[in-house]
Amino acid sequence: MAAVDCESKDDNATNLSETLVFSNETVKTIEEHETSGIPLQSSWTFWLDKAISGTTVEEYKENLTKIYTVNTVQSFWAVFNNIPSVSAVQVRYSYHLMRDERYPLWEEPVNQNGGTWRLKCHKSDTEKIWKEMVLAAIGEQFAECVAEEDEVCGITVSIRDREDLVQIWNTNATLASKATILNKIHSLLPNVNFSEFYKPHQSHHAYGRR
């Protein structure tokens, strides 16, 4: 039902979404970059969510926080540098960077036939992996690593109790075996260790739960 599996453990930390309200000055800077910056091939949207066990698809969707949609390199950096870094994100929260304005939701029509390459990583490596993956995504570095009828459409980082999880979303799970995404990731992060596997959205036990 959601972009990541929920965990039952709760925490009493301050709601991270409360820290994501940009100042008027920051918004002005982002908007200026949107009109004068180097355009991206497609727009990308930052999202935030907190994993809560037992939520329905609609409840998950309603609880998502849309941070900002960016269309240029400069506006991407203006947003990226003004949200809490991954190292400051609390357990059970996730950042998503999704192509266009699609929701980070398995069941969305544009997502439902896809899946994710899932990288379980040490917390000391999470921030580096997240940064490299979002830069590769907005720079369309994954385009040559997937089949012609496939596309990378999102990046997720999920903060968990032990190992964190970074996911690379694609639109067609049946073509994942033809992709060289993992080779690309290893070339971008040659000195970083993580466990890796691919999982179609529809294989999740919670997919479509109402």
CSV table of C-alpha atoms in Angstrom, one decimal:
chain,number,residue,atom,x,y,z
A,1,MET,CA,0.0,0.0,0.0
A,2,ALA,CA,2.9,2.3,0.5
A,3,ALA,CA,6.3,3.0,-0.9
A,4,VAL,CA,8.0,1.2,2.0
A,5,ASP,CA,7.0,-1.5,4.5
A,6,CYS,CA,5.7,-0.1,7.7
A,7,GLU,CA,7.1,-0.9,11.1
A,8,SER,CA,5.0,-1.3,14.2
A,9,LYS,CA,7.4,0.5,16.6
A,10,ASP,CA,6.3,4.1,17.2
A,11,ASP,CA,8.4,7.1,18.2
A,12,ASN,CA,7.6,10.3,20.0
A,13,ALA,CA,9.9,12.6,18.0
A,14,THR,CA,8.8,15.9,16.6
A,15,ASN,CA,6.9,15.6,13.4
A,16,LEU,CA,9.5,16.2,10.7
A,17,SER,CA,7.0,17.8,8.3
A,18,GLU,CA,6.9,20.7,10.7
A,19,THR,CA,10.5,21.6,9.8
A,20,LEU,CA,9.8,21.6,6.1
A,21,VAL,CA,8.1,25.0,5.8
A,22,PHE,CA,10.4,27.2,3.8
A,23,SER,CA,10.9,30.8,4.6
A,24,ASN,CA,9.6,33.4,2.1
A,25,GLU,CA,13.2,34.2,1.2
A,26,THR,CA,13.9,30.5,0.4
A,27,VAL,CA,10.8,30.2,-1.7
A,28,LYS,CA,11.7,33.3,-3.6
A,29,THR,CA,15.2,31.9,-4.3
A,30,ILE,CA,13.7,28.6,-5.5
A,31,GLU,CA,11.2,30.4,-7.8
A,32,GLU,CA,14.0,32.5,-9.3
A,33,HIS,CA,16.0,29.4,-10.0
A,34,GLU,CA,12.9,27.9,-11.6
A,35,THR,CA,12.7,30.6,-14.2
A,36,SER,CA,16.4,31.2,-14.9
A,37,GLY,CA,18.1,27.9,-14.1
A,38,ILE,CA,19.3,25.0,-16.3
A,39,PRO,CA,16.2,22.9,-17.1
A,40,LEU,CA,15.9,19.3,-16.2
A,41,GLN,CA,14.7,16.8,-18.8
A,42,SER,CA,11.6,16.3,-16.6
A,43,SER,CA,10.4,17.8,-13.4
A,44,TRP,CA,10.9,16.0,-10.1
A,45,THR,CA,9.0,16.2,-6.8
A,46,PHE,CA,10.3,15.9,-3.3
A,47,TRP,CA,8.0,14.1,-0.8
A,48,LEU,CA,8.1,13.1,2.8
A,49,ASP,CA,6.2,10.4,4.6
A,50,LYS,CA,6.3,8.6,8.0
A,51,ALA,CA,5.6,4.9,8.0
A,52,ILE,CA,2.6,4.0,10.2
A,53,SER,CA,1.5,0.4,10.4
A,54,GLY,CA,-2.1,-0.4,9.5
A,55,THR,CA,-2.9,2.5,7.2
A,56,THR,CA,-4.9,2.1,4.1
A,57,VAL,CA,-3.8,3.3,0.6
A,58,GLU,CA,-5.9,6.4,0.9
A,59,GLU,CA,-4.7,7.2,4.5
A,60,TYR,CA,-1.1,6.8,3.3
A,61,LYS,CA,-1.7,9.1,0.4
A,62,GLU,CA,-3.4,11.7,2.6
A,63,ASN,CA,-0.5,11.6,5.1
A,64,LEU,CA,2.1,12.3,2.4
A,65,THR,CA,3.8,15.7,2.6
A,66,LYS,CA,4.7,17.3,-0.7
A,67,ILE,CA,7.8,19.4,-0.3
A,68,TYR,CA,8.4,20.9,-3.7
A,69,THR,CA,8.4,20.2,-7.5
A,70,VAL,CA,11.6,21.3,-9.2
A,71,ASN,CA,12.3,21.9,-12.9
A,72,THR,CA,15.9,23.1,-13.0
A,73,VAL,CA,19.3,22.1,-11.6
A,74,GLN,CA,19.5,25.2,-9.5
A,75,SER,CA,16.0,24.8,-7.9
A,76,PHE,CA,16.8,21.1,-7.1
A,77,TRP,CA,19.8,22.3,-5.1
A,78,ALA,CA,17.9,25.1,-3.5
A,79,VAL,CA,15.4,22.5,-2.2
A,80,PHE,CA,17.9,19.8,-1.4
A,81,ASN,CA,20.1,22.1,0.6
A,82,ASN,CA,17.1,23.5,2.6
A,83,ILE,CA,15.6,20.3,3.9
A,84,PRO,CA,17.0,18.4,6.8
A,85,SER,CA,19.8,16.2,5.7
A,86,VAL,CA,19.3,12.4,5.7
A,87,SER,CA,21.6,12.1,8.8
A,88,ALA,CA,19.1,14.3,10.7
A,89,VAL,CA,16.0,12.4,9.6
A,90,GLN,CA,14.2,10.5,12.3
A,91,VAL,CA,13.6,6.7,12.3
A,92,ARG,CA,10.5,5.6,10.2
A,93,TYR,CA,10.6,8.7,8.0
A,94,SER,CA,11.3,8.6,4.2
A,95,TYR,CA,12.2,11.1,1.6
A,96,HIS,CA,11.1,10.4,-2.0
A,97,LEU,CA,12.2,12.2,-5.2
A,98,MET,CA,9.6,11.2,-7.9
A,99,ARG,CA,9.5,12.0,-11.6
A,100,ASP,CA,6.9,14.7,-12.5
A,101,GLU,CA,4.4,14.9,-9.6
A,102,ARG,CA,3.6,11.2,-9.2
A,103,TYR,CA,2.9,9.9,-5.7
A,104,PRO,CA,5.4,7.5,-4.1
A,105,LEU,CA,2.7,4.9,-4.0
A,106,TRP,CA,2.8,1.4,-5.4
A,107,GLU,CA,-0.8,1.3,-6.5
A,108,GLU,CA,-0.8,4.5,-8.5
A,109,PRO,CA,-1.6,3.7,-12.2
A,110,VAL,CA,1.8,5.0,-13.4
A,111,ASN,CA,3.6,2.9,-10.8
A,112,GLN,CA,1.6,-0.2,-10.3
A,113,ASN,CA,3.5,-2.4,-12.9
A,114,GLY,CA,6.9,-1.4,-11.6
A,115,GLY,CA,9.1,-2.2,-8.7
A,116,THR,CA,12.3,-1.1,-6.9
A,117,TRP,CA,15.9,-2.0,-6.6
A,118,ARG,CA,16.3,-2.0,-2.9
A,119,LEU,CA,19.7,-1.2,-1.2
A,120,LYS,CA,20.0,-2.0,2.5
A,121,CYS,CA,22.9,0.1,3.7
A,122,HIS,CA,24.9,1.1,6.8
A,123,LYS,CA,23.7,4.3,8.4
A,124,SER,CA,27.1,5.9,7.8
A,125,ASP,CA,26.7,5.4,4.1
A,126,THR,CA,23.0,6.4,3.7
A,127,GLU,CA,23.5,10.1,3.0
A,128,LYS,CA,26.1,9.5,0.3
A,129,ILE,CA,24.0,6.9,-1.4
A,130,TRP,CA,20.9,9.1,-1.4
A,131,LYS,CA,22.8,12.0,-2.8
A,132,GLU,CA,24.4,10.0,-5.6
A,133,MET,CA,21.1,8.3,-6.5
A,134,VAL,CA,19.1,11.5,-6.8
A,135,LEU,CA,21.8,13.2,-8.8
A,136,ALA,CA,21.9,10.2,-11.1
A,137,ALA,CA,18.1,10.3,-11.5
A,138,ILE,CA,17.7,14.0,-12.3
A,139,GLY,CA,20.7,13.8,-14.6
A,140,GLU,CA,19.1,10.9,-16.4
A,141,GLN,CA,22.1,8.7,-15.9
A,142,PHE,CA,19.9,5.6,-15.5
A,143,ALA,CA,18.3,6.0,-18.9
A,144,GLU,CA,20.9,3.9,-20.7
A,145,CYS,CA,20.7,1.2,-17.9
A,146,VAL,CA,17.1,0.2,-18.5
A,147,ALA,CA,15.1,-1.4,-21.4
A,148,GLU,CA,13.6,1.0,-24.0
A,149,GLU,CA,10.1,0.4,-22.6
A,150,ASP,CA,11.2,1.1,-19.0
A,151,GLU,CA,12.2,4.1,-17.0
A,152,VAL,CA,13.6,5.1,-13.6
A,153,CYS,CA,10.9,7.2,-12.0
A,154,GLY,CA,11.9,7.7,-8.4
A,155,ILE,CA,14.4,7.4,-5.6
A,156,THR,CA,13.5,6.8,-1.9
A,157,VAL,CA,15.5,6.8,1.3
A,158,SER,CA,13.9,5.3,4.4
A,159,ILE,CA,15.4,5.7,7.8
A,160,ARG,CA,15.1,2.6,10.0
A,161,ASP,CA,16.3,1.3,13.4
A,162,ARG,CA,19.2,-0.7,12.1
A,163,GLU,CA,20.1,-0.6,8.4
A,164,ASP,CA,18.5,2.1,6.2
A,165,LEU,CA,16.9,1.5,2.8
A,166,VAL,CA,17.4,3.3,-0.5
A,167,GLN,CA,15.2,2.4,-3.4
A,168,ILE,CA,15.4,3.1,-7.1
A,169,TRP,CA,11.9,2.9,-8.7
A,170,ASN,CA,11.2,1.7,-12.3
A,171,THR,CA,8.0,1.5,-14.2
A,172,ASN,CA,8.1,-2.0,-15.7
A,173,ALA,CA,9.0,-4.9,-13.3
A,174,THR,CA,8.9,-7.4,-16.2
A,175,LEU,CA,11.9,-5.7,-17.7
A,176,ALA,CA,14.0,-5.4,-14.6
A,177,SER,CA,16.1,-8.4,-15.5
A,178,LYS,CA,17.3,-6.6,-18.6
A,179,ALA,CA,18.5,-3.6,-16.7
A,180,THR,CA,22.1,-2.8,-15.6
A,181,ILE,CA,21.0,-0.5,-12.8
A,182,LEU,CA,23.1,-2.3,-10.2
A,183,ASN,CA,26.2,-2.1,-12.3
A,184,LYS,CA,25.7,1.7,-12.6
A,185,ILE,CA,25.2,2.1,-8.9
A,186,HIS,CA,28.4,0.2,-8.1
A,187,SER,CA,30.3,2.4,-10.6
A,188,LEU,CA,28.9,5.5,-8.8
A,189,LEU,CA,29.6,4.1,-5.3
A,190,PRO,CA,32.6,1.8,-5.8
A,191,ASN,CA,33.7,1.9,-2.1
A,192,VAL,CA,30.2,1.5,-0.5
A,193,ASN,CA,28.9,-1.8,0.6
A,194,PHE,CA,25.2,-2.7,0.7
A,195,SER,CA,22.9,-5.7,0.2
A,196,GLU,CA,20.7,-5.5,-2.9
A,197,PHE,CA,17.7,-7.1,-4.5
A,198,TYR,CA,14.8,-6.2,-6.7
A,199,LYS,CA,11.1,-6.4,-5.7
A,200,PRO,CA,8.0,-5.8,-7.9
A,201,HIS,CA,5.4,-3.6,-6.2
A,202,GLN,CA,2.7,-6.1,-6.6
A,203,SER,CA,4.7,-8.8,-4.7
A,204,HIS,CA,4.5,-6.8,-1.4
A,205,HIS,CA,2.1,-8.4,1.1
A,206,ALA,CA,0.5,-5.0,1.7
A,207,TYR,CA,-0.1,-4.1,-1.9
A,208,GLY,CA,-3.6,-2.8,-2.5
A,209,ARG,CA,-4.7,-3.3,1.2
A,210,ARG,CA,-7.8,-1.2,2.0
